[in-house]
Amino acid sequence: MRPLLPTLPRHHHPSTALPLLLRSFAHSKPQKPPPQPPPPTPPSPPKPPQKSAIFTLHDVSWEDPYSWMSSLNDKVAMRHMDVYMEQEEKYTEAVMADSQRLVSKLQSEMASRFASDLSTPPLRWGPWLYYRRIEEGKQYPVLCRRLASLNEEFISHKSPSAGFDFTSGKRIEQKLLDYNQEAERFGGYAYEELSEVSPDHHFLAYTMYDKDNDYFKLFVRDLNFGSLCSKPQADRVSNLAWAKGGQALLYVVTDQNKRPYRIYCSMLGSNEEDVLLLDEPTENVYVNIRHTKDFRFVAVNTFSTKSSKVFLINAADPLSGLTSVWECEGLAHCIVEHHQGCLYLFTDAAKEGQPVDCHYLLHSAVHTSAPRKWESVLIDDQDLVIEDVDLCDTHLVLILREGRKFKLCSVALPLPNGKGPVYLKELNPQFLPLPKYVSQISPGPNYDYYSSTMRFTVSSPVMPDAVVDYELSNVKWNIVQQQNMLLDRTRVLYGRTSSASSAENSSISQSLTNEASFEDDHLWNDLDEFYACEHYDVSSYDGVLVPLTIIYSRTRKKMAHNPGLLHVHGAYGELHDKRWRSELKSLLDRGWVIAYADVRGGGGGGKKWHHDGRRTGKRNAINDYISCAKFLTEKDIVQENKLAGWGYSAGGLLVASAINFCPDLFRAAVLKVPFLDPSNTLLYPILPLTLADYEEFGYPGDIDDFCAIQNYCPYHNIQKDVFYPAVMVSSSFNTSTRVREYESQLLLVRQFGRMLAEIPSLSLVHSGAKEQPQHLYARTHAVQQFLR
């Protein structure tokens, strides 16, 4: 593969190469070249002080010279940390200095791909269209709404311009919440965790992060007057749900360890104190609430490692108490919905004492004699996995996966009574059209229970995310938002035609059949003709087949000569995010291969796949990742000495561990806010950890978990006298730190610039001597603990 610029010695600047050649050919006799200045001395990394500390557990002792960094209450230690972090930032700038030209070029490329319209596609709920948009020159968005009846065709704030209808001459947009003003209230920083409009569209309940106190504060705003309500106003709020049609608000608060444990009910407009509905005193039991889509009930979940329970609260009378509707042993995912007197339960709980590998759907009448009986909706099909469900008044929608292929289908409601479990085909499902290579389907907000139009986001490694509205009653569909990466291929975006022909516009809505046979990629802004997507099954160390997805430029692929970037997450049973990222285009167009390893511990392979990669099985996930890395080089997909690793958070732990076990396998690695020290973090958490964290990485008090943690912990297994690959670690001082979008993009620019610079045949500016990265691992000991 031809590099962007010819590879030159470090002391030869590209602009001086041609004059040097001409001068050498101008003399009949060979001329001795003038002496060249020595290369600049590589910057020296800062060295924080070491203070020996010995820790012992299960008769195992270890030393940690940087444990003082975790002393948050030690003002002297924290001042040392401030000084050190400033030095680390300067060191990073010095190391990256010789890549500045490439960084600037990448920044320009990425900026040109940013969507010019910073607005969410409006969502219709009742008579209103709700949307968020960013005003020019502002940092945070504004939550707005407008009556759909005033302009049925309004989908974007650009047409007509925001807040003004040129036909009637009236302002028809209502600003509900300006987060720029919220930022002024919270010291220049605005982060919202929850936001729920009441079913009568009268109130907005939302929580804002208070960084000084490290919790979320609840506020309710009267949308008719734009003012804050005097109550409820509460601290440490983790969940909320509306009741009584919008006259009552239920909310959950956390204890000092951030465990959700109490439910309160507040009557809006009342001077009475908020009523405590539930107080869960057990330390390892967590509480969660959500309203059903029809707002008839509020579902209450209490869960721990020992049991999972679901209760219902009558939304019309929230003070009437809790009714138990479901209970099972162990930690299980349980979502309850209501439709015309029937409860639907989507769960992965054990069946008749036997664990299951995937979710299934149950139903039961709301009013039934005790004990309550739940019946399966569908007969089990080993080849068809239900990933998620959603419903409205007329239809049930299923997100399905058959092997690696995703499907989306709708079934008419109500379901036939008295038939018992049936095969899906007996319900006459309507399969909705999807593009090729779908990697994820996410339900949209879909607040309007009585609307048959449901919104989904369709993701693919070779297609920008498409926000699609499916009209289930007349089986039509429409792409309401999708970034256009190709200037010569316009599409119907935001419900309006661009320069595309009217014929193309009319074809965007298609009639569906009950077979998933329609796959016209020309309607999806698909980039498949430019970038290939391939799937492999990689044999891991124990023979288990690990899914591996790769994408590359069809015109830049060369056998055994391409650099590669291998991404991994593999934790919490979460589906690996393989969606298209516009910033990766800068790598693909330079011949990079982007690969995604779906290792054990992640989602997409059932509960067993997750369980086999957590706690004592975490080493399986690491070995899966190493096997995928070796596969890329052994099969000549990536050049042997040009493979880079990439992991975020828990995925950063896998990459870092893989580097410890096989340092020669990678040329470079990017670890974005990685979890590098589970040994100390799980033993002595300076910030509260959740039940899911311990279930994922292990309980140090358990001897088997402890030994596994000590074995895979990146921080405690750095090899001495070993030449490590170049590593770039990004981190934050605070769990609440949310980097603004443009700052995240700049961080990616620097990361990719670093990797490009580490591979001279592709770099515009050559990198300096490779530095040993041990100091980066060691000093992230305290920093990474702030990231959980």
GROMACS .gro file of C-alpha atoms in nm, residues 209-553:
model
  345
  209TYR     CA    1  -2.621   1.675   3.814
  210ASP     CA    2  -2.482   1.876   4.104
  211LYS     CA    3  -2.107   1.826   4.065
  212ASP     CA    4  -2.026   1.993   4.398
  213ASN     CA    5  -2.230   1.733   4.588
  214ASP     CA    6  -2.196   1.446   4.339
  215TYR     CA    7  -2.565   1.365   4.302
  216PHE     CA    8  -2.866   1.441   4.084
  217LYS     CA    9  -3.127   1.695   4.194
  218LEU     CA   10  -3.492   1.667   4.098
  219PHE     CA   11  -3.689   1.963   3.960
  220VAL     CA   12  -4.039   1.998   3.815
  221ARG     CA   13  -4.120   2.277   3.572
  222ASP     CA   14  -4.469   2.404   3.491
  223LEU     CA   15  -4.478   2.408   3.111
  224ASN     CA   16  -4.774   2.646   3.092
  225PHE     CA   17  -4.590   2.920   3.280
  226GLY     CA   18  -4.225   2.816   3.242
  227SER     CA   19  -4.160   2.839   3.616
  228LEU     CA   20  -4.019   2.585   3.861
  229CYS     CA   21  -4.266   2.422   4.097
  230SER     CA   22  -4.203   2.462   4.467
  231LYS     CA   23  -4.226   2.084   4.510
  232PRO     CA   24  -4.105   1.824   4.468
  233GLN     CA   25  -3.741   1.922   4.490
  234ALA     CA   26  -3.525   1.634   4.606
  235ASP     CA   27  -3.160   1.525   4.609
  236ARG     CA   28  -3.001   1.195   4.506
  237VAL     CA   29  -3.284   1.099   4.269
  238SER     CA   30  -3.225   0.797   4.044
  239ASN     CA   31  -3.570   0.720   3.894
  240LEU     CA   32  -3.908   0.884   3.846
  241ALA     CA   33  -4.254   0.800   3.708
  242TRP     CA   34  -4.577   0.997   3.662
  243ALA     CA   35  -4.911   0.894   3.812
  244LYS     CA   36  -5.270   1.028   3.833
  245GLY     CA   37  -5.245   1.161   3.478
  246GLY     CA   38  -4.969   1.401   3.575
  247GLN     CA   39  -5.098   1.515   3.915
  248ALA     CA   40  -4.856   1.291   4.109
  249LEU     CA   41  -4.488   1.215   4.068
  250LEU     CA   42  -4.314   0.908   4.211
  251TYR     CA   43  -3.937   0.920   4.251
  252VAL     CA   44  -3.657   0.702   4.391
  253VAL     CA   45  -3.373   0.837   4.605
  254THR     CA   46  -3.039   0.675   4.683
  255ASP     CA   47  -2.853   0.638   5.009
  256GLN     CA   48  -2.502   0.773   5.077
  257ASN     CA   49  -2.358   0.475   4.886
  258LYS     CA   50  -2.573   0.559   4.581
  259ARG     CA   51  -2.800   0.257   4.632
  260PRO     CA   52  -3.159   0.330   4.521
  261TYR     CA   53  -3.365   0.235   4.825
  262ARG     CA   54  -3.667   0.464   4.883
  263ILE     CA   55  -3.975   0.555   4.679
  264TYR     CA   56  -4.164   0.879   4.745
  265CYS     CA   57  -4.490   1.013   4.605
  266SER     CA   58  -4.541   1.388   4.561
  267MET     CA   59  -4.881   1.542   4.486
  268LEU     CA   60  -4.825   1.844   4.263
  269GLY     CA   61  -5.001   2.157   4.378
  270SER     CA   62  -5.036   2.019   4.729
  271ASN     CA   63  -4.870   2.161   5.039
  272GLU     CA   64  -4.850   1.818   5.201
  273GLU     CA   65  -4.516   1.648   5.247
  274ASP     CA   66  -4.410   1.379   5.003
  275VAL     CA   67  -4.526   1.033   5.111
  276LEU     CA   68  -4.279   0.748   5.159
  277LEU     CA   69  -4.414   0.445   4.968
  278LEU     CA   70  -4.125   0.201   5.010
  279ASP     CA   71  -3.810   0.186   5.223
  280GLU     CA   72  -3.574  -0.100   5.141
  281PRO     CA   73  -3.333  -0.139   5.435
  282THR     CA   74  -3.133  -0.437   5.306
  283GLU     CA   75  -2.796  -0.313   5.186
  284ASN     CA   76  -2.765  -0.532   4.877
  285VAL     CA   77  -3.121  -0.477   4.747
  286TYR     CA   78  -3.179  -0.211   4.480
  287VAL     CA   79  -3.504  -0.037   4.382
  288ASN     CA   80  -3.620   0.083   4.041
  289ILE     CA   81  -3.949   0.222   3.906
  290ARG     CA   82  -4.103   0.289   3.563
  291HIS     CA   83  -4.453   0.361   3.442
  292THR     CA   84  -4.624   0.137   3.189
  293LYS     CA   85  -4.662   0.294   2.848
  294ASP     CA   86  -5.035   0.352   2.898
  295PHE     CA   87  -4.967   0.521   3.236
  296ARG     CA   88  -5.211   0.282   3.406
  297PHE     CA   89  -4.951   0.138   3.645
  298VAL     CA   90  -4.612   0.209   3.797
  299ALA     CA   91  -4.392  -0.101   3.803
  300VAL     CA   92  -4.157  -0.135   4.103
  301ASN     CA   93  -3.853  -0.364   4.071
  302THR     CA   94  -3.650  -0.475   4.371
  303PHE     CA   95  -3.351  -0.694   4.294
  304SER     CA   96  -3.040  -0.847   4.443
  305THR     CA   97  -2.818  -1.145   4.373
  306LYS     CA   98  -3.063  -1.362   4.567
  307SER     CA   99  -3.400  -1.261   4.423
  308SER     CA  100  -3.586  -1.033   4.181
  309LYS     CA  101  -3.938  -0.903   4.247
  310VAL     CA  102  -4.190  -0.691   4.059
  311PHE     CA  103  -4.476  -0.494   4.219
  312LEU     CA  104  -4.746  -0.277   4.064
  313ILE     CA  105  -4.883   0.053   4.190
  314ASN     CA  106  -5.219   0.170   4.058
  315ALA     CA  107  -5.132   0.499   3.890
  316ALA     CA  108  -5.484   0.631   3.950
  317ASP     CA  109  -5.435   0.587   4.326
  318PRO     CA  110  -5.059   0.578   4.398
  319LEU     CA  111  -5.112   0.574   4.775
  320SER     CA  112  -5.314   0.251   4.764
  321GLY     CA  113  -5.007   0.030   4.811
  322LEU     CA  114  -4.797  -0.220   4.617
  323THR     CA  115  -4.927  -0.542   4.463
  324SER     CA  116  -4.683  -0.827   4.401
  325VAL     CA  117  -4.704  -0.971   4.048
  326TRP     CA  118  -4.372  -1.155   3.998
  327GLU     CA  119  -4.091  -1.308   4.200
  328CYS     CA  120  -3.799  -1.530   4.105
  329GLU     CA  121  -3.471  -1.649   4.251
  330GLY     CA  122  -3.147  -1.483   4.153
  331LEU     CA  123  -3.075  -1.163   3.965
  332ALA     CA  124  -3.300  -1.135   3.660
  333HIS     CA  125  -3.405  -0.873   3.410
  334CYS     CA  126  -3.782  -0.812   3.445
  335ILE     CA  127  -3.981  -0.555   3.246
  336VAL     CA  128  -4.360  -0.539   3.290
  337GLU     CA  129  -4.600  -0.373   3.044
  338HIS     CA  130  -4.979  -0.346   3.038
  339HIS     CA  131  -5.219  -0.373   2.745
  340GLN     CA  132  -5.599  -0.378   2.781
  341GLY     CA  133  -5.614  -0.576   3.103
  342CYS     CA  134  -5.320  -0.802   3.020
  343LEU     CA  135  -4.971  -0.785   3.172
  344TYR     CA  136  -4.669  -0.871   2.960
  345LEU     CA  137  -4.342  -0.969   3.127
  346PHE     CA  138  -4.012  -0.967   2.935
  347THR     CA  139  -3.754  -1.154   3.141
  348ASP     CA  140  -3.453  -1.385   3.143
  349ALA     CA  141  -3.541  -1.551   3.475
  350ALA     CA  142  -3.490  -1.925   3.520
  351LYS     CA  143  -3.772  -2.152   3.404
  352GLU     CA  144  -3.880  -2.421   3.652
  353GLY     CA  145  -3.548  -2.385   3.831
  354GLN     CA  146  -3.345  -2.424   3.512
  355PRO     CA  147  -3.141  -2.126   3.386
  356VAL     CA  148  -3.220  -1.993   3.040
  357ASP     CA  149  -2.982  -1.839   2.791
  358CYS     CA  150  -3.203  -1.561   2.652
  359HIS     CA  151  -3.511  -1.350   2.719
  360TYR     CA  152  -3.866  -1.470   2.671
  361LEU     CA  153  -4.215  -1.318   2.688
  362LEU     CA  154  -4.492  -1.407   2.937
  363HIS     CA  155  -4.845  -1.276   2.983
  364SER     CA  156  -5.106  -1.281   3.258
  365ALA     CA  157  -5.437  -1.113   3.332
  366VAL     CA  158  -5.413  -0.806   3.555
  367HIS     CA  159  -5.690  -0.924   3.784
  368THR     CA  160  -5.651  -1.290   3.866
  369SER     CA  161  -5.695  -1.518   4.162
  370ALA     CA  162  -5.387  -1.606   4.365
  371PRO     CA  163  -5.148  -1.758   4.293
  372ARG     CA  164  -5.089  -1.562   3.972
  373LYS     CA  165  -5.022  -1.776   3.665
  374TRP     CA  166  -4.791  -1.656   3.390
  375GLU     CA  167  -4.801  -1.822   3.048
  376SER     CA  168  -4.547  -1.811   2.766
  377VAL     CA  169  -4.651  -1.616   2.460
  378LEU     CA  170  -4.425  -1.798   2.214
  379ILE     CA  171  -4.294  -2.150   2.182
  380ASP     CA  172  -3.919  -2.153   2.229
  381ASP     CA  173  -3.723  -2.133   1.905
  382GLN     CA  174  -3.352  -2.197   1.948
  383ASP     CA  175  -3.275  -2.023   1.618
  384LEU     CA  176  -3.470  -1.705   1.695
  385VAL     CA  177  -3.368  -1.488   1.993
  386ILE     CA  178  -3.584  -1.202   2.123
  387GLU     CA  179  -3.347  -0.912   2.193
  388ASP     CA  180  -3.609  -0.653   2.290
  389VAL     CA  181  -3.980  -0.573   2.276
  390ASP     CA  182  -4.196  -0.262   2.249
  391LEU     CA  183  -4.569  -0.213   2.216
  392CYS     CA  184  -4.842   0.036   2.146
  393ASP     CA  185  -5.222   0.012   2.165
  394THR     CA  186  -5.247  -0.186   1.841
  395HIS     CA  187  -4.921  -0.377   1.798
  396LEU     CA  188  -4.644  -0.566   1.969
  397VAL     CA  189  -4.301  -0.518   1.810
  398LEU     CA  190  -4.020  -0.772   1.849
  399ILE     CA  191  -3.650  -0.711   1.786
  400LEU     CA  192  -3.517  -1.052   1.689
  401ARG     CA  193  -3.178  -1.204   1.614
  402GLU     CA  194  -3.127  -1.513   1.401
  403GLY     CA  195  -2.759  -1.597   1.429
  404ARG     CA  196  -2.592  -1.269   1.345
  405LYS     CA  197  -2.885  -1.134   1.147
  406PHE     CA  198  -3.124  -0.889   1.313
  407LYS     CA  199  -3.494  -0.875   1.231
  408LEU     CA  200  -3.776  -0.641   1.325
  409CYS     CA  201  -4.138  -0.754   1.317
  410SER     CA  202  -4.480  -0.643   1.439
  411VAL     CA  203  -4.772  -0.852   1.566
  412ALA     CA  204  -5.130  -0.729   1.597
  413LEU     CA  205  -5.272  -0.686   1.948
  414PRO     CA  206  -5.454  -0.820   2.136
  415LEU     CA  207  -5.310  -1.169   2.101
  416PRO     CA  208  -5.555  -1.457   2.055
  417ASN     CA  209  -5.685  -1.594   2.386
  418GLY     CA  210  -5.688  -1.955   2.497
  419LYS     CA  211  -5.438  -2.086   2.244
  420GLY     CA  212  -5.141  -2.108   2.480
  421PRO     CA  213  -4.786  -2.068   2.350
  422VAL     CA  214  -4.763  -2.053   1.970
  423TYR     CA  215  -4.491  -2.026   1.710
  424LEU     CA  216  -4.422  -1.673   1.594
  425LYS     CA  217  -4.536  -1.747   1.238
  426GLU     CA  218  -4.884  -1.834   1.370
  427LEU     CA  219  -4.926  -1.469   1.478
  428ASN     CA  220  -4.880  -1.349   1.116
  429PRO     CA  221  -4.584  -1.120   1.192
  430GLN     CA  222  -4.508  -0.832   0.957
  431PHE     CA  223  -4.130  -0.814   0.905
  432LEU     CA  224  -4.008  -0.460   0.856
  433PRO     CA  225  -3.734  -0.382   0.601
  434LEU     CA  226  -3.375  -0.344   0.716
  435PRO     CA  227  -3.044  -0.281   0.541
  436LYS     CA  228  -2.762  -0.534   0.526
  437TYR     CA  229  -2.511  -0.578   0.807
  438VAL     CA  230  -2.738  -0.445   1.086
  439SER     CA  231  -2.546  -0.457   1.414
  440GLN     CA  232  -2.811  -0.316   1.648
  441ILE     CA  233  -3.173  -0.199   1.658
  442SER     CA  234  -3.272   0.038   1.938
  443PRO     CA  235  -3.632   0.138   2.015
  444GLY     CA  236  -3.695   0.510   2.019
  445PRO     CA  237  -3.879   0.693   2.300
  446ASN     CA  238  -4.220   0.597   2.152
  447TYR     CA  239  -4.404   0.787   2.423
  448ASP     CA  240  -4.739   0.795   2.241
  449TYR     CA  241  -4.905   0.469   2.341
  450TYR     CA  242  -5.204   0.537   2.116
  451SER     CA  243  -5.000   0.602   1.802
  452SER     CA  244  -4.932   0.316   1.561
  453THR     CA  245  -4.615   0.489   1.440
  454MET     CA  246  -4.311   0.356   1.623
  455ARG     CA  247  -3.955   0.483   1.594
  456PHE     CA  248  -3.635   0.278   1.590
  457THR     CA  249  -3.267   0.352   1.535
  458VAL     CA  250  -3.098   0.108   1.298
  459SER     CA  251  -2.718   0.078   1.325
  460SER     CA  252  -2.462  -0.082   1.097
  461PRO     CA  253  -2.080  -0.081   1.071
  462VAL     CA  254  -2.109   0.050   0.712
  463MET     CA  255  -2.403   0.289   0.740
  464PRO     CA  256  -2.468   0.602   0.948
  465ASP     CA  257  -2.739   0.549   1.208
  466ALA     CA  258  -3.085   0.570   1.055
  467VAL     CA  259  -3.380   0.690   1.264
  468VAL     CA  260  -3.680   0.517   1.110
  469ASP     CA  261  -4.053   0.560   1.170
  470TYR     CA  262  -4.258   0.247   1.099
  471GLU     CA  263  -4.631   0.301   1.047
  472LEU     CA  264  -4.764  -0.032   1.170
  473SER     CA  265  -5.129   0.015   1.076
  474ASN     CA  266  -5.070   0.061   0.702
  475VAL     CA  267  -4.727  -0.107   0.698
  476LYS     CA  268  -4.520   0.182   0.565
  477TRP     CA  269  -4.187   0.325   0.675
  478ASN     CA  270  -3.989   0.646   0.653
  479ILE     CA  271  -3.629   0.741   0.733
  480VAL     CA  272  -3.668   1.060   0.936
  481GLN     CA  273  -3.300   1.122   1.008
  482GLN     CA  274  -2.975   0.986   0.870
  483GLN     CA  275  -2.647   1.160   0.806
  484ASN     CA  276  -2.552   1.171   0.440
  485MET     CA  277  -2.182   1.088   0.402
  486LEU     CA  278  -2.190   1.113   0.021
  487LEU     CA  279  -2.245   1.447  -0.149
  488ASP     CA  280  -2.356   1.280  -0.471
  489ARG     CA  281  -2.625   1.071  -0.305
  490THR     CA  282  -2.900   1.272  -0.139
  491ARG     CA  283  -3.183   1.121   0.058
  492VAL     CA  284  -3.508   1.225   0.216
  493LEU     CA  285  -3.396   1.361   0.550
  494TYR     CA  286  -3.614   1.515   0.820
  495GLY     CA  287  -3.922   1.428   0.614
  496ARG     CA  288  -3.834   1.665   0.326
  497THR     CA  289  -3.682   1.612  -0.015
  498SER     CA  290  -3.336   1.747  -0.085
  499SER     CA  291  -3.205   1.752  -0.440
  500ALA     CA  292  -3.321   1.396  -0.489
  501SER     CA  293  -3.583   1.334  -0.749
  502SER     CA  294  -3.949   1.319  -0.656
  503ALA     CA  295  -3.956   0.961  -0.775
  504GLU     CA  296  -3.695   0.870  -0.518
  505ASN     CA  297  -3.891   1.060  -0.256
  506SER     CA  298  -4.205   0.864  -0.326
  507SER     CA  299  -4.020   0.534  -0.299
  508ILE     CA  300  -3.907   0.595   0.057
  509SER     CA  301  -4.240   0.465   0.189
  510GLN     CA  302  -4.282   0.101   0.099
  511SER     CA  303  -4.555  -0.153   0.149
  512LEU     CA  304  -4.440  -0.446   0.356
  513THR     CA  305  -4.507  -0.813   0.340
  514ASN     CA  306  -4.487  -1.067   0.617
  515GLU     CA  307  -4.153  -1.185   0.479
  516ALA     CA  308  -3.827  -0.996   0.533
  517SER     CA  309  -3.754  -0.992   0.161
  518PHE     CA  310  -3.715  -0.619   0.098
  519GLU     CA  311  -3.355  -0.500   0.118
  520ASP     CA  312  -3.305  -0.202  -0.110
  521ASP     CA  313  -2.981  -0.054   0.019
  522HIS     CA  314  -3.015   0.248  -0.207
  523LEU     CA  315  -3.274   0.387   0.033
  524TRP     CA  316  -3.048   0.372   0.338
  525ASN     CA  317  -2.742   0.588   0.261
  526ASP     CA  318  -2.553   0.262   0.284
  527LEU     CA  319  -2.175   0.282   0.231
  528ASP     CA  320  -2.141  -0.085   0.146
  529GLU     CA  321  -2.017  -0.015  -0.208
  530PHE     CA  322  -1.720   0.173  -0.061
  531TYR     CA  323  -1.649  -0.020   0.259
  532ALA     CA  324  -1.671  -0.396   0.294
  533CYS     CA  325  -1.809  -0.569   0.603
  534GLU     CA  326  -1.705  -0.928   0.671
  535HIS     CA  327  -1.780  -1.173   0.953
  536TYR     CA  328  -1.555  -1.449   1.085
  537ASP     CA  329  -1.571  -1.711   1.357
  538VAL     CA  330  -1.238  -1.721   1.540
  539SER     CA  331  -1.141  -2.028   1.741
  540SER     CA  332  -1.032  -1.921   2.089
  541TYR     CA  333  -0.781  -2.105   2.307
  542ASP     CA  334  -1.046  -2.354   2.424
  543GLY     CA  335  -1.212  -2.408   2.087
  544VAL     CA  336  -1.502  -2.168   2.146
  545LEU     CA  337  -1.586  -1.970   1.831
  546VAL     CA  338  -1.568  -1.593   1.882
  547PRO     CA  339  -1.749  -1.362   1.634
  548LEU     CA  340  -1.519  -1.112   1.463
  549THR     CA  341  -1.644  -0.831   1.238
  550ILE     CA  342  -1.408  -0.636   1.012
  551ILE     CA  343  -1.463  -0.337   0.784
  552TYR     CA  344  -1.221  -0.194   0.533
  553SER     CA  345  -1.202   0.021   0.222
   0.00000   0.00000   0.00000
